[in-house]
Short mmCIF file of N, CA and C in Angstrom, two decimals:
data_model
loop_
_atom_site.label_atom_id
_atom_site.label_comp_id
_atom_site.label_asym_id
_atom_site.label_seq_id
_atom_site.Cartn_x
_atom_site.Cartn_y
_atom_site.Cartn_z
N VAL A 20 9.65 -13.29 25.60
CA VAL A 20 10.83 -13.40 24.75
C VAL A 20 11.34 -14.83 24.74
N SER A 21 11.32 -15.49 25.88
CA SER A 21 11.89 -16.82 26.00
C SER A 21 11.26 -17.86 25.05
N PRO A 22 9.92 -17.94 24.92
CA PRO A 22 9.36 -18.90 23.97
C PRO A 22 9.83 -18.63 22.54
N TYR A 23 9.94 -17.35 22.19
CA TYR A 23 10.40 -17.01 20.84
C TYR A 23 11.86 -17.43 20.64
N LEU A 24 12.69 -17.23 21.65
CA LEU A 24 14.09 -17.65 21.55
C LEU A 24 14.20 -19.16 21.43
N ASN A 25 13.36 -19.89 22.16
CA ASN A 25 13.34 -21.35 22.03
C ASN A 25 12.95 -21.76 20.62
N TYR A 26 11.98 -21.07 20.06
CA TYR A 26 11.56 -21.33 18.68
C TYR A 26 12.72 -21.09 17.71
N LEU A 27 13.42 -19.96 17.89
CA LEU A 27 14.55 -19.65 17.01
C LEU A 27 15.65 -20.69 17.13
N GLU A 28 15.94 -21.13 18.35
CA GLU A 28 16.96 -22.15 18.55
C GLU A 28 16.59 -23.44 17.82
N SER A 29 15.32 -23.84 17.91
CA SER A 29 14.91 -25.08 17.25
C SER A 29 14.89 -24.93 15.74
N LYS A 30 14.49 -23.77 15.25
CA LYS A 30 14.39 -23.56 13.80
C LYS A 30 15.75 -23.41 13.15
N PHE A 31 16.64 -22.69 13.77
CA PHE A 31 17.92 -22.38 13.14
C PHE A 31 19.09 -23.14 13.76
N ALA A 32 18.83 -24.04 14.68
CA ALA A 32 19.84 -24.89 15.30
C ALA A 32 21.03 -24.08 15.80
N GLY A 33 20.76 -22.87 16.24
CA GLY A 33 21.83 -22.04 16.78
C GLY A 33 21.84 -22.10 18.29
N ASN A 34 22.88 -21.58 18.86
CA ASN A 34 22.95 -21.52 20.31
C ASN A 34 22.87 -20.05 20.70
N ILE A 35 21.69 -19.61 21.03
CA ILE A 35 21.46 -18.21 21.36
C ILE A 35 21.69 -18.02 22.85
N SER A 36 22.55 -17.10 23.17
CA SER A 36 22.83 -16.79 24.57
C SER A 36 21.83 -15.73 25.04
N LYS A 37 20.90 -16.14 25.85
CA LYS A 37 19.87 -15.22 26.32
C LYS A 37 20.44 -14.06 27.13
N SER A 38 21.56 -14.30 27.81
CA SER A 38 22.13 -13.24 28.64
C SER A 38 22.76 -12.14 27.81
N ASP A 39 23.07 -12.42 26.54
CA ASP A 39 23.70 -11.42 25.68
C ASP A 39 22.69 -10.58 24.91
N LEU A 40 21.43 -10.91 25.03
CA LEU A 40 20.42 -10.22 24.24
C LEU A 40 19.98 -8.93 24.93
N ASN A 41 19.83 -7.90 24.12
CA ASN A 41 19.36 -6.61 24.62
C ASN A 41 18.45 -6.04 23.54
N PHE A 42 17.19 -5.91 23.86
CA PHE A 42 16.22 -5.45 22.88
C PHE A 42 15.77 -4.02 23.13
N GLU A 43 16.53 -3.23 23.86
CA GLU A 43 16.12 -1.87 24.20
C GLU A 43 15.84 -1.03 22.96
N LYS A 44 16.73 -1.08 21.99
CA LYS A 44 16.57 -0.28 20.77
C LYS A 44 15.32 -0.71 20.01
N GLU A 45 15.13 -2.02 19.88
CA GLU A 45 13.97 -2.54 19.17
C GLU A 45 12.67 -2.16 19.87
N ILE A 46 12.64 -2.29 21.19
CA ILE A 46 11.45 -1.94 21.96
C ILE A 46 11.15 -0.45 21.82
N TYR A 47 12.18 0.38 21.87
CA TYR A 47 12.01 1.82 21.72
C TYR A 47 11.41 2.15 20.35
N LEU A 48 11.97 1.57 19.29
CA LEU A 48 11.47 1.84 17.94
C LEU A 48 10.04 1.34 17.76
N LEU A 49 9.76 0.15 18.26
CA LEU A 49 8.41 -0.39 18.13
C LEU A 49 7.39 0.43 18.92
N SER A 50 7.76 0.90 20.09
CA SER A 50 6.81 1.71 20.86
C SER A 50 6.52 3.02 20.13
N ARG A 51 7.53 3.62 19.53
CA ARG A 51 7.31 4.84 18.75
C ARG A 51 6.44 4.54 17.53
N TYR A 52 6.71 3.42 16.86
CA TYR A 52 5.93 3.04 15.68
C TYR A 52 4.45 2.91 16.05
N PHE A 53 4.15 2.18 17.12
CA PHE A 53 2.76 1.95 17.48
C PHE A 53 2.09 3.17 18.09
N LYS A 54 2.85 4.20 18.38
CA LYS A 54 2.26 5.50 18.74
C LYS A 54 1.95 6.30 17.48
N GLY A 55 2.32 5.74 16.32
CA GLY A 55 2.04 6.40 15.05
C GLY A 55 3.13 7.32 14.57
N GLU A 56 4.29 7.28 15.19
CA GLU A 56 5.39 8.14 14.75
C GLU A 56 6.01 7.54 13.49
N PRO A 57 6.22 8.37 12.48
CA PRO A 57 6.84 7.86 11.24
C PRO A 57 8.33 7.59 11.45
N ILE A 58 8.63 6.37 11.81
CA ILE A 58 10.02 6.01 12.07
C ILE A 58 10.52 5.04 11.01
N SER A 59 11.82 4.87 10.98
CA SER A 59 12.47 3.91 10.10
C SER A 59 13.18 2.88 10.96
N PHE A 60 13.14 1.65 10.52
CA PHE A 60 13.85 0.58 11.21
C PHE A 60 15.21 0.31 10.56
N ASP A 61 15.67 1.23 9.71
CA ASP A 61 16.93 1.02 8.99
C ASP A 61 18.13 0.86 9.91
N SER A 62 18.07 1.40 11.11
CA SER A 62 19.21 1.30 12.02
C SER A 62 19.38 -0.11 12.60
N LEU A 63 18.38 -0.96 12.41
CA LEU A 63 18.47 -2.33 12.91
C LEU A 63 19.15 -3.20 11.86
N SER A 64 20.20 -3.87 12.25
CA SER A 64 20.86 -4.77 11.31
C SER A 64 20.15 -6.12 11.37
N LEU A 65 19.92 -6.67 10.20
CA LEU A 65 19.19 -7.93 10.10
C LEU A 65 20.06 -8.97 9.41
N ASP A 66 19.92 -10.20 9.82
CA ASP A 66 20.63 -11.31 9.18
C ASP A 66 19.64 -12.02 8.26
N PHE A 67 19.79 -11.78 6.97
CA PHE A 67 18.89 -12.37 5.98
C PHE A 67 19.37 -13.74 5.49
N ASN A 68 20.37 -14.31 6.11
CA ASN A 68 20.97 -15.54 5.60
C ASN A 68 20.02 -16.73 5.56
N MET A 69 18.91 -16.69 6.30
CA MET A 69 17.99 -17.81 6.25
C MET A 69 17.18 -17.82 4.95
N GLY A 70 17.23 -16.74 4.20
CA GLY A 70 16.48 -16.66 2.95
C GLY A 70 17.31 -17.04 1.75
N THR A 71 16.63 -17.33 0.66
CA THR A 71 17.32 -17.59 -0.60
C THR A 71 17.86 -16.27 -1.14
N PRO A 72 18.77 -16.31 -2.10
CA PRO A 72 19.24 -15.04 -2.68
C PRO A 72 18.09 -14.18 -3.21
N PHE A 73 17.10 -14.80 -3.84
CA PHE A 73 15.96 -14.04 -4.35
C PHE A 73 15.17 -13.41 -3.20
N GLN A 74 14.87 -14.19 -2.17
CA GLN A 74 14.14 -13.65 -1.03
C GLN A 74 14.89 -12.48 -0.40
N ARG A 75 16.19 -12.59 -0.28
CA ARG A 75 16.99 -11.51 0.31
C ARG A 75 16.88 -10.24 -0.52
N ARG A 76 16.88 -10.37 -1.85
CA ARG A 76 16.73 -9.19 -2.72
C ARG A 76 15.37 -8.54 -2.49
N VAL A 77 14.33 -9.36 -2.43
CA VAL A 77 12.97 -8.84 -2.20
C VAL A 77 12.89 -8.15 -0.84
N TRP A 78 13.40 -8.79 0.19
CA TRP A 78 13.32 -8.22 1.54
C TRP A 78 14.09 -6.91 1.63
N LYS A 79 15.26 -6.86 1.04
CA LYS A 79 16.07 -5.63 1.09
C LYS A 79 15.39 -4.49 0.35
N GLU A 80 14.79 -4.78 -0.78
CA GLU A 80 14.08 -3.74 -1.54
C GLU A 80 12.84 -3.28 -0.78
N THR A 81 12.15 -4.20 -0.14
CA THR A 81 10.95 -3.87 0.62
C THR A 81 11.28 -2.93 1.78
N ARG A 82 12.45 -3.07 2.36
CA ARG A 82 12.85 -2.18 3.47
C ARG A 82 12.91 -0.72 3.03
N LYS A 83 13.01 -0.46 1.74
CA LYS A 83 13.13 0.90 1.23
C LYS A 83 11.79 1.62 1.13
N ILE A 84 10.68 0.91 1.30
CA ILE A 84 9.36 1.54 1.19
C ILE A 84 9.13 2.37 2.45
N PRO A 85 8.98 3.69 2.31
CA PRO A 85 8.86 4.55 3.50
C PRO A 85 7.55 4.38 4.25
N PHE A 86 7.58 4.75 5.51
CA PHE A 86 6.41 4.80 6.38
C PHE A 86 5.30 5.57 5.67
N GLY A 87 4.09 5.01 5.66
CA GLY A 87 2.94 5.69 5.08
C GLY A 87 2.80 5.57 3.58
N GLN A 88 3.75 4.92 2.92
CA GLN A 88 3.67 4.74 1.47
C GLN A 88 3.52 3.27 1.16
N THR A 89 3.05 2.99 -0.05
CA THR A 89 2.89 1.61 -0.47
C THR A 89 3.53 1.40 -1.83
N SER A 90 3.69 0.15 -2.16
CA SER A 90 4.18 -0.26 -3.47
C SER A 90 3.34 -1.46 -3.87
N SER A 91 3.47 -1.90 -5.09
CA SER A 91 2.76 -3.11 -5.52
C SER A 91 3.77 -4.24 -5.71
N TYR A 92 3.25 -5.46 -5.75
CA TYR A 92 4.11 -6.61 -6.01
C TYR A 92 4.82 -6.42 -7.36
N LYS A 93 4.08 -5.88 -8.32
CA LYS A 93 4.64 -5.65 -9.65
C LYS A 93 5.76 -4.62 -9.60
N GLU A 94 5.53 -3.49 -8.93
CA GLU A 94 6.56 -2.45 -8.82
C GLU A 94 7.81 -2.99 -8.13
N LEU A 95 7.61 -3.77 -7.11
CA LEU A 95 8.74 -4.36 -6.38
C LEU A 95 9.52 -5.31 -7.28
N ALA A 96 8.80 -6.12 -8.05
CA ALA A 96 9.47 -7.05 -8.97
C ALA A 96 10.29 -6.28 -10.01
N LEU A 97 9.72 -5.21 -10.54
CA LEU A 97 10.44 -4.42 -11.54
C LEU A 97 11.69 -3.78 -10.95
N LYS A 98 11.62 -3.34 -9.71
CA LYS A 98 12.78 -2.70 -9.07
C LYS A 98 13.94 -3.67 -8.89
N ILE A 99 13.65 -4.95 -8.75
CA ILE A 99 14.73 -5.93 -8.61
C ILE A 99 14.98 -6.68 -9.92
N ASN A 100 14.41 -6.15 -11.01
CA ASN A 100 14.59 -6.73 -12.34
C ASN A 100 14.15 -8.19 -12.40
N HIS A 101 12.95 -8.43 -11.91
CA HIS A 101 12.39 -9.78 -11.91
C HIS A 101 10.98 -9.71 -12.50
N SER A 102 10.63 -10.69 -13.30
CA SER A 102 9.33 -10.64 -13.98
C SER A 102 8.22 -11.37 -13.21
N GLY A 103 8.57 -12.12 -12.20
CA GLY A 103 7.56 -12.91 -11.49
C GLY A 103 6.97 -12.18 -10.31
N PHE A 104 5.82 -11.53 -10.52
CA PHE A 104 5.19 -10.77 -9.45
C PHE A 104 4.73 -11.69 -8.32
N ARG A 105 4.22 -12.85 -8.69
CA ARG A 105 3.74 -13.79 -7.66
C ARG A 105 4.88 -14.31 -6.80
N SER A 106 6.04 -14.51 -7.42
CA SER A 106 7.17 -14.99 -6.63
C SER A 106 7.63 -13.94 -5.63
N VAL A 107 7.42 -12.66 -5.95
CA VAL A 107 7.70 -11.60 -4.98
C VAL A 107 6.77 -11.75 -3.79
N GLY A 108 5.50 -12.00 -4.06
CA GLY A 108 4.54 -12.22 -2.98
C GLY A 108 4.90 -13.43 -2.13
N GLN A 109 5.37 -14.49 -2.77
CA GLN A 109 5.78 -15.68 -2.03
C GLN A 109 6.99 -15.38 -1.15
N ALA A 110 7.93 -14.61 -1.67
CA ALA A 110 9.11 -14.23 -0.87
C ALA A 110 8.69 -13.40 0.33
N LEU A 111 7.74 -12.49 0.13
CA LEU A 111 7.25 -11.68 1.25
C LEU A 111 6.51 -12.53 2.27
N GLY A 112 5.86 -13.58 1.81
CA GLY A 112 5.18 -14.49 2.71
C GLY A 112 6.14 -15.23 3.64
N ARG A 113 7.39 -15.28 3.25
CA ARG A 113 8.43 -15.93 4.08
C ARG A 113 9.26 -14.92 4.87
N ASN A 114 8.85 -13.67 4.84
CA ASN A 114 9.57 -12.60 5.53
C ASN A 114 9.56 -12.86 7.04
N PRO A 115 10.74 -13.06 7.64
CA PRO A 115 10.78 -13.33 9.08
C PRO A 115 10.81 -12.06 9.94
N PHE A 116 10.82 -10.89 9.31
CA PHE A 116 11.00 -9.63 10.04
C PHE A 116 9.82 -8.68 9.80
N LEU A 117 8.61 -9.10 10.16
CA LEU A 117 7.45 -8.24 9.97
C LEU A 117 7.68 -6.89 10.63
N LEU A 118 7.17 -5.86 10.05
CA LEU A 118 7.33 -4.45 10.41
C LEU A 118 8.69 -3.92 9.99
N VAL A 119 9.77 -4.59 10.36
CA VAL A 119 11.11 -4.12 10.03
C VAL A 119 11.36 -4.24 8.53
N VAL A 120 10.89 -5.32 7.93
CA VAL A 120 10.80 -5.45 6.48
C VAL A 120 9.30 -5.30 6.21
N PRO A 121 8.86 -4.09 5.87
CA PRO A 121 7.43 -3.76 5.91
C PRO A 121 6.62 -4.33 4.74
N CYS A 122 6.45 -5.64 4.74
CA CYS A 122 5.71 -6.28 3.66
C CYS A 122 4.23 -5.89 3.67
N HIS A 123 3.75 -5.34 4.78
CA HIS A 123 2.36 -4.87 4.82
C HIS A 123 2.16 -3.68 3.88
N ARG A 124 3.23 -3.04 3.45
CA ARG A 124 3.14 -1.89 2.54
C ARG A 124 3.08 -2.29 1.08
N VAL A 125 3.08 -3.59 0.81
CA VAL A 125 3.04 -4.07 -0.58
C VAL A 125 1.62 -4.56 -0.87
N LEU A 126 1.03 -3.99 -1.92
CA LEU A 126 -0.36 -4.26 -2.30
C LEU A 126 -0.41 -4.86 -3.70
N SER A 127 -1.58 -5.36 -4.06
CA SER A 127 -1.81 -5.80 -5.44
C SER A 127 -1.85 -4.58 -6.35
N SER A 128 -1.62 -4.79 -7.63
CA SER A 128 -1.60 -3.67 -8.59
C SER A 128 -2.92 -2.91 -8.64
N ASP A 129 -4.03 -3.60 -8.34
CA ASP A 129 -5.34 -2.94 -8.37
C ASP A 129 -5.65 -2.19 -7.06
N GLY A 130 -4.68 -2.19 -6.14
CA GLY A 130 -4.87 -1.49 -4.87
C GLY A 130 -5.45 -2.35 -3.76
N SER A 131 -5.85 -3.58 -4.09
CA SER A 131 -6.36 -4.46 -3.03
C SER A 131 -5.20 -4.94 -2.16
N LEU A 132 -5.55 -5.46 -1.01
CA LEU A 132 -4.53 -5.79 -0.02
C LEU A 132 -3.57 -6.89 -0.42
N GLY A 133 -4.01 -7.84 -1.23
CA GLY A 133 -3.14 -8.98 -1.52
C GLY A 133 -3.12 -9.89 -0.30
N GLY A 134 -1.95 -10.41 0.03
CA GLY A 134 -1.84 -11.30 1.18
C GLY A 134 -0.99 -10.69 2.29
N PHE A 135 -0.93 -11.42 3.39
CA PHE A 135 -0.08 -11.01 4.51
C PHE A 135 0.03 -12.21 5.44
N SER A 136 1.23 -12.62 5.73
CA SER A 136 1.43 -13.85 6.51
C SER A 136 0.84 -13.76 7.92
N ALA A 137 0.71 -12.57 8.46
CA ALA A 137 0.15 -12.40 9.81
C ALA A 137 -1.35 -12.12 9.77
N GLY A 138 -1.95 -12.17 8.58
CA GLY A 138 -3.39 -11.98 8.45
C GLY A 138 -3.76 -10.59 7.94
N LEU A 139 -4.79 -10.55 7.12
CA LEU A 139 -5.22 -9.28 6.53
C LEU A 139 -5.74 -8.26 7.54
N PRO A 140 -6.39 -8.66 8.64
CA PRO A 140 -6.79 -7.64 9.62
C PRO A 140 -5.59 -6.85 10.17
N LEU A 141 -4.48 -7.53 10.41
CA LEU A 141 -3.30 -6.81 10.90
C LEU A 141 -2.72 -5.93 9.81
N LYS A 142 -2.72 -6.40 8.57
CA LYS A 142 -2.22 -5.58 7.46
C LYS A 142 -3.05 -4.29 7.35
N LYS A 143 -4.37 -4.42 7.42
CA LYS A 143 -5.25 -3.24 7.38
C LYS A 143 -4.94 -2.28 8.52
N TYR A 144 -4.77 -2.83 9.71
CA TYR A 144 -4.48 -2.01 10.88
C TYR A 144 -3.17 -1.24 10.71
N LEU A 145 -2.11 -1.92 10.27
CA LEU A 145 -0.80 -1.27 10.11
C LEU A 145 -0.86 -0.19 9.05
N LEU A 146 -1.54 -0.47 7.94
CA LEU A 146 -1.68 0.54 6.89
C LEU A 146 -2.47 1.74 7.39
N SER A 147 -3.54 1.50 8.14
CA SER A 147 -4.34 2.62 8.64
C SER A 147 -3.57 3.41 9.70
N LEU A 148 -2.78 2.74 10.52
CA LEU A 148 -1.95 3.42 11.51
C LEU A 148 -0.98 4.37 10.81
N GLU A 149 -0.36 3.90 9.74
CA GLU A 149 0.61 4.73 9.02
C GLU A 149 -0.07 5.85 8.23
N GLN A 150 -1.21 5.58 7.62
CA GLN A 150 -1.91 6.61 6.85
C GLN A 150 -2.44 7.71 7.75
N ALA A 151 -2.87 7.35 8.94
CA ALA A 151 -3.43 8.34 9.86
C ALA A 151 -2.39 9.33 10.35
N ARG A 152 -1.12 8.97 10.23
CA ARG A 152 -0.06 9.83 10.74
C ARG A 152 0.70 10.57 9.65
N GLN A 153 0.17 10.56 8.46
CA GLN A 153 0.84 11.24 7.34
C GLN A 153 0.67 12.72 7.42
#
């Protein structure tokens, strides 16, 4: 956790108090997720302020995609009344909350994987984990 907190401090110039951090809820949800339980991360509050207004709209809409289901970049763009499908993909590429904002559930319109900032092998794994538990 400490290297990640150091990274956050340098990136966001904030003063994070390590003694005030408690990740019990997050660890519990992630452990259930990786056991294949269809869970929602909606109970976690996220600070989207590091994103642009457009990115925040994309990230918030992406959070609505349920476990085991997918959407396309085009469908996501239409839901936020935006015509730029590629810009939706770019916004997802800047998603700082992988899994919690489940950008791995967004595919190309033809059903191909598209991109994923953490790499396509992980995207495939997460999608297969969720599909296997449907």
